[in-house]
CSV table of C-alpha atoms and ligand atoms in Angstrom, one decimal:
chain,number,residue,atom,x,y,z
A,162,UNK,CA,107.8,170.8,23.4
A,163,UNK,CA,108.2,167.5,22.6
A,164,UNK,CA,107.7,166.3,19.6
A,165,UNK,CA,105.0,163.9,18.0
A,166,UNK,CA,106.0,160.5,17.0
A,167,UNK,CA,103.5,159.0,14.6
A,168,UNK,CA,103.6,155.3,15.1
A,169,UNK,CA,103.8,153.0,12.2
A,170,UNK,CA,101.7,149.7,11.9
A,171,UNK,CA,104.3,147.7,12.8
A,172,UNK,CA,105.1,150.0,16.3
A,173,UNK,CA,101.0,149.5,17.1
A,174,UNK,CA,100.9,145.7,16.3
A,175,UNK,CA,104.2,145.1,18.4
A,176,UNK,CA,103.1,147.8,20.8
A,177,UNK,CA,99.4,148.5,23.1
A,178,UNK,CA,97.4,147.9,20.0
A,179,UNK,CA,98.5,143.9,19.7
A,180,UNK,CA,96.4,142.9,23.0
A,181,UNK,CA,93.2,144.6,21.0
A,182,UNK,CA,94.3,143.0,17.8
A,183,UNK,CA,95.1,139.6,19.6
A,184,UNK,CA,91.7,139.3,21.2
A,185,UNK,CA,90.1,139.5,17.4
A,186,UNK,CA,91.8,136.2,17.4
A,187,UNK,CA,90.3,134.9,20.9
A,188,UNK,CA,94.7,135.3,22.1
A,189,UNK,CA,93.7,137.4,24.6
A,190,UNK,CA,92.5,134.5,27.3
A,191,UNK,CA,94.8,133.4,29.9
A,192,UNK,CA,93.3,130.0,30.8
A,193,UNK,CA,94.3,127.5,28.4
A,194,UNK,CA,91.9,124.9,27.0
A,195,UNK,CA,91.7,121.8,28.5
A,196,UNK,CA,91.2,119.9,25.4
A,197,UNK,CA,94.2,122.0,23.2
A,198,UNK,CA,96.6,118.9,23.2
A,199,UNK,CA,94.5,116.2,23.6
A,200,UNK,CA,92.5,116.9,20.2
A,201,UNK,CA,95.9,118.1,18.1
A,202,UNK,CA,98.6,115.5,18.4
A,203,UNK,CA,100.6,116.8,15.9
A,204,UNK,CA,101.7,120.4,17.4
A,205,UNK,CA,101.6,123.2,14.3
A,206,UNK,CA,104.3,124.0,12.3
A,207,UNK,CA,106.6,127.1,13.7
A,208,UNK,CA,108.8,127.6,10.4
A,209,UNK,CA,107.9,128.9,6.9
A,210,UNK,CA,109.7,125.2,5.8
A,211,UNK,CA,107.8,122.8,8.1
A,212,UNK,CA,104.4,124.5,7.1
A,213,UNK,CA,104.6,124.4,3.9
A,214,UNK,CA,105.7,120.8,4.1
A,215,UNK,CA,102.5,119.9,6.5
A,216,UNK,CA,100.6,121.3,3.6
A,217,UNK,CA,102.1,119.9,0.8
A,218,UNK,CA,102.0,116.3,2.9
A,219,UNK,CA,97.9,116.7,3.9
A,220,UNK,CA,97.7,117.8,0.0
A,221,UNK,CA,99.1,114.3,-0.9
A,222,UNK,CA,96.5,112.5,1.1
A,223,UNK,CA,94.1,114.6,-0.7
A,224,UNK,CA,95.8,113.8,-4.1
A,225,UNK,CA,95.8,109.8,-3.3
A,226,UNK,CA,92.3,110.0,-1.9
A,227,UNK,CA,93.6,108.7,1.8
A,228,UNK,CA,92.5,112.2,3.2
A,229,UNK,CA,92.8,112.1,7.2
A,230,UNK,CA,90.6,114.9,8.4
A,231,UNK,CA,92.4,115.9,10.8
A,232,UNK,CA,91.2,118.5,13.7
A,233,UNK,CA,87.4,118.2,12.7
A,234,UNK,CA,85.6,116.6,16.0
A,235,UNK,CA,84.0,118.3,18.6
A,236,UNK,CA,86.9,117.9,20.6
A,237,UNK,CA,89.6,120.3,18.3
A,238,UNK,CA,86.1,122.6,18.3
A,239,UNK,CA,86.2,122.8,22.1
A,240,UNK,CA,90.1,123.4,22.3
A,241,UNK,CA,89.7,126.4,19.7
A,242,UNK,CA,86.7,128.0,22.0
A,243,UNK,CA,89.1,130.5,23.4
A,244,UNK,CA,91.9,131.2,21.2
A,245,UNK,CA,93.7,130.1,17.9
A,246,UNK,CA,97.3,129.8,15.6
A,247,UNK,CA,97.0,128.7,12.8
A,248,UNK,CA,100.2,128.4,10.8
A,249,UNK,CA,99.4,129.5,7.5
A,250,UNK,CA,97.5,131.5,5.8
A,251,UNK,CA,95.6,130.9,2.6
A,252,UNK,CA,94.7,133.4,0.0
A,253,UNK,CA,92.7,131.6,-2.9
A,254,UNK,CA,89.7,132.0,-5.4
A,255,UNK,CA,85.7,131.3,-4.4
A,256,UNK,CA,85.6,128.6,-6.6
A,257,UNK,CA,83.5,125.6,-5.1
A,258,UNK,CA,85.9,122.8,-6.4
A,259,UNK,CA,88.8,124.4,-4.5
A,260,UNK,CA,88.2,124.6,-0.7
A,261,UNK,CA,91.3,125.1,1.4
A,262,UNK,CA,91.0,123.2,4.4
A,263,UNK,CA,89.8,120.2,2.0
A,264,UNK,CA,92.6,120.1,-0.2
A,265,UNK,CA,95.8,120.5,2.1
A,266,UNK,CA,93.4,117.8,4.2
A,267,UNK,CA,94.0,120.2,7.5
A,268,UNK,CA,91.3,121.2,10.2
A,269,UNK,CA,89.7,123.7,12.6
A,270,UNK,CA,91.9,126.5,13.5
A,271,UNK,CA,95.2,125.6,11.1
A,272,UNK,CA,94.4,128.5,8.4
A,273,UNK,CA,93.7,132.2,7.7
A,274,UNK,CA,91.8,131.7,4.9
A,275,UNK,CA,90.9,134.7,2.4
A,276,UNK,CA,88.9,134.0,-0.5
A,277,UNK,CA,88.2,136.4,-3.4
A,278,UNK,CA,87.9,136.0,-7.0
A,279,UNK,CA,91.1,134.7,-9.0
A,280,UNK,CA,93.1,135.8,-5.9
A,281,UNK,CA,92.2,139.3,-6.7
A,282,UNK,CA,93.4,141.9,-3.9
A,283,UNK,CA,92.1,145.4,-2.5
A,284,UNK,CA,93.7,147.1,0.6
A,285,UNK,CA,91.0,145.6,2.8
A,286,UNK,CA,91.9,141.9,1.3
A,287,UNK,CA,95.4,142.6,2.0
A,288,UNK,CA,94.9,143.4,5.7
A,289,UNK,CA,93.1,140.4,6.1
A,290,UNK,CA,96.2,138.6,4.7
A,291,UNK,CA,98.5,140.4,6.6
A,292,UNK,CA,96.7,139.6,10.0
A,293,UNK,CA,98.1,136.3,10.8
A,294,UNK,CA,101.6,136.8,10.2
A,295,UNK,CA,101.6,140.5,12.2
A,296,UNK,CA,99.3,139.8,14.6
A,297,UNK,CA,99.6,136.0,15.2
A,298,UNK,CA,102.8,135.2,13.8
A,299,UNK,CA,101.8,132.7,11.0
A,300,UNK,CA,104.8,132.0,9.2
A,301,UNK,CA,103.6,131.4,5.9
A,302,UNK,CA,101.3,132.7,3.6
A,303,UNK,CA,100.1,130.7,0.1
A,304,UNK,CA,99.0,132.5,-2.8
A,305,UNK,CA,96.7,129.7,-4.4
A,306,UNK,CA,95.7,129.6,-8.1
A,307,UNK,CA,94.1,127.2,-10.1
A,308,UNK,CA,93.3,125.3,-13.7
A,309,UNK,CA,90.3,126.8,-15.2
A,310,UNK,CA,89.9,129.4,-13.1
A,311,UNK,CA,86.5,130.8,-14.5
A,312,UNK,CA,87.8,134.4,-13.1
A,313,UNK,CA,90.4,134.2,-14.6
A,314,UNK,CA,88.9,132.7,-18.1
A,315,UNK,CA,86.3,135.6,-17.9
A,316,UNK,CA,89.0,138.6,-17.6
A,317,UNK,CA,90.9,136.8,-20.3
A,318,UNK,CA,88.2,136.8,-22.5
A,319,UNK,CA,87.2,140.7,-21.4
A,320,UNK,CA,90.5,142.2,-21.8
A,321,UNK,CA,90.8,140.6,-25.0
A,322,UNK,CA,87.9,141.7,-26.5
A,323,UNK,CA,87.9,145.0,-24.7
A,324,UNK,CA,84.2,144.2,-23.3
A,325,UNK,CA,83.1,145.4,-19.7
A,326,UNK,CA,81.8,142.9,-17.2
A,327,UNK,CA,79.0,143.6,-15.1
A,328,UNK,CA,78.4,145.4,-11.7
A,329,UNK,CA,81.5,144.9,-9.8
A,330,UNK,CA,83.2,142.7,-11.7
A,331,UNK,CA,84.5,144.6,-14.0
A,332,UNK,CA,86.8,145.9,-10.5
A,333,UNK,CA,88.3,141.9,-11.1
A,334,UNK,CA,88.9,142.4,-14.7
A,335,UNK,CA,91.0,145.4,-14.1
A,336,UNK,CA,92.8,143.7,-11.1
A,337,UNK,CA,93.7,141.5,-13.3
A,338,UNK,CA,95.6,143.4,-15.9
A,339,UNK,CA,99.0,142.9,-14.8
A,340,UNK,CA,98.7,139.2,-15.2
A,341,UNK,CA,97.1,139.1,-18.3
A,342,UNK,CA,99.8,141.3,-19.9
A,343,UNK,CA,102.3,139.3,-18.3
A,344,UNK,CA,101.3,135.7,-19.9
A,345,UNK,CA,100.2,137.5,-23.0
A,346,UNK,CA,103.9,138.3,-22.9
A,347,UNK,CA,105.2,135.2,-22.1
A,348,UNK,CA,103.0,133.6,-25.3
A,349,UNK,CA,102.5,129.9,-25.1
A,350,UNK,CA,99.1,128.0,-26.1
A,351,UNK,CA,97.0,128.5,-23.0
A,352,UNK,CA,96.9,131.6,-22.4
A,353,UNK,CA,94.3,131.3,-19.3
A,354,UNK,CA,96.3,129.1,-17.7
A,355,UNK,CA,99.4,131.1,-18.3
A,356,UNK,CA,97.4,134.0,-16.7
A,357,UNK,CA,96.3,132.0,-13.5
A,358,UNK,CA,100.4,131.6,-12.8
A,359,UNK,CA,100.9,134.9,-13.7
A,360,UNK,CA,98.2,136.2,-11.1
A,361,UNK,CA,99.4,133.4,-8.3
A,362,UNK,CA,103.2,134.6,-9.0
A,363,UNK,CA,102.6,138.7,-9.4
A,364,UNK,CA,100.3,138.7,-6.4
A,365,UNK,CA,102.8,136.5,-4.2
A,366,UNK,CA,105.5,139.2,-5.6
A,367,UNK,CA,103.3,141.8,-4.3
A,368,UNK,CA,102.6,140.9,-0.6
A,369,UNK,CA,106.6,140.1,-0.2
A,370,UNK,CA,107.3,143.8,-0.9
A,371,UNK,CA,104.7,144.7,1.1
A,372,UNK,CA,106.4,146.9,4.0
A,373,UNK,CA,104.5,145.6,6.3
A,374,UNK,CA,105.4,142.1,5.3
A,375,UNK,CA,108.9,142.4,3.7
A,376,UNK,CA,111.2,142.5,7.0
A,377,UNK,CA,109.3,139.9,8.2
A,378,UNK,CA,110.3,137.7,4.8
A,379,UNK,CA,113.8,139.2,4.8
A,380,UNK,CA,114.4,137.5,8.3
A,381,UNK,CA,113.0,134.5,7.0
A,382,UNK,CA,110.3,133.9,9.6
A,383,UNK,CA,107.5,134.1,7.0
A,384,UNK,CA,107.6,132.6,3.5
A,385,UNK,CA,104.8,133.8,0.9
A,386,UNK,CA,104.8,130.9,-1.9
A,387,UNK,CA,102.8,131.1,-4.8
A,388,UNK,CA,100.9,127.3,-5.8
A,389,UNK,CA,98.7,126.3,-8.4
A,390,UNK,CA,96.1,123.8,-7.9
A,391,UNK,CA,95.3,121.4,-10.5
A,392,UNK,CA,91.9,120.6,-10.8
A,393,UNK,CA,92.1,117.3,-12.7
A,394,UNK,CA,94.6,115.9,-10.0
A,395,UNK,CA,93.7,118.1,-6.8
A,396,UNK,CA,97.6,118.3,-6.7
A,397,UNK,CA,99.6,121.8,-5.7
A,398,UNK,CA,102.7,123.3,-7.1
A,399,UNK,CA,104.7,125.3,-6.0
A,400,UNK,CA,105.5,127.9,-8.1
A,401,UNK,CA,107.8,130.4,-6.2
A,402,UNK,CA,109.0,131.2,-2.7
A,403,UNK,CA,109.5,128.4,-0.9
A,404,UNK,CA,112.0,128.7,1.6
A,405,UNK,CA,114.9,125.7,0.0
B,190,ZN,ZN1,89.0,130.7,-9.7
């Protein structure tokens, strides 16, 4: 009898599955866009380095108010129709003031990007973080925090005074536990902002341990940095993982 081999996640994405998981992604076409180079002269990062550095350089536009909007016409629109590869991928909070695409001044098609609440994860969050770098091979993922996170000021303020938020977001407030114990730890005089890097770090930490995602950090073909965005400047720091 031969014996059953239950495939991990990693067998299906490399294996049949990836042609089902690519066409999600509009990978699956085998004409290639007419428009694809003309509207993208600057070809997308390939390494964890260079994409964080295309970031960090479209975020200093951004910071000296000389933003270039890149990949925005009708044209990159048309050269996306059929497939995309982005090279990063974002995971950040709702908050209006803090819109990806805006502040690392980048385009149509150049990032994953996941949204939630101070960053806050759940296993369906985490497989849409996960789905660029396993199924498209994004090479880096940024975990983005920011100053005056009002998430993050709200949790604070619960867990502090051991009240319950409403509905749902109460789920936030206990996702958020391990960083507010961590920067209550830590000490200092702001303790919300101590909690947003604490939350940017601890869930950065998290994904590289991820199984799914750790070999893929151990060869060094994905980087998963933790940043902090500063609202008064619109600058990003880096707070940990870049590949040196
Ligand atoms: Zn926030």
């Amino acid at each position: 009898m031969n014996k059953v081999v239950r495939p991990n996640r990693r067998m299906l994405l490399s294996g049949a599955l990836v042609g089902t998981v690519a066409a999600l992604a509009g990978c699956s076409s085998t004409e290639e866009p007419s428009a694809a180079n003309s509207a993208s002269p600057e070809a997308p990062p390939t390494t964890p380095e260079a994409a964080l550095e295309r970031l960090l350089e479209g975020n200093q536009r951004w910071v000296k108010g000389e933003p270039q909007n890149p990949n925005r016409d009708p044209a990159r629109r048309q050269a996306l129709a059929q497939e995309q590869k982005p090279f990063a991928a974002v995971l950040s909070c709702i908050d209006s003031r803090v819109p990806p695409e805006l502040i690392f001044d980048v385009g149509l098609g150049d990032l994953f990007a996941t949204r939630t609440g101070a960053e806050v994860v759940s296993p369906v969050v985490t497989g849409s973080v996960e789905y660029g770098p396993l199924a498209n091979g994004t090479p880096l993922i940024v975990v983005l925090g920011h100053q005056r996170c009002g998430a993050i000021k709200a949790a604070h303020a619960a867990l502090s005074d051991g009240e319950t938020l409403p509905g749902n977001l109460a789920e936030i407030v206990t996702a958020l536990q391990p960083a507010y114990e961590q920067a209550a730890a830590a000490g200092g005089d702001d303790p919300v902002d101590a909690m947003v890097r604490a939350q940017a770090e601890l869930t950065a930490n998290d994904l590289r341990s991820n199984p799914d995602l750790a070999p893929l950090v151990a060869e060094q073909e994905l980087a998963i940095v933790s940043a902090y965005y500063s609202l008064d400047t619109g600058a990003v720091e880096v707070l940990s993982g870049a590949l040196s």
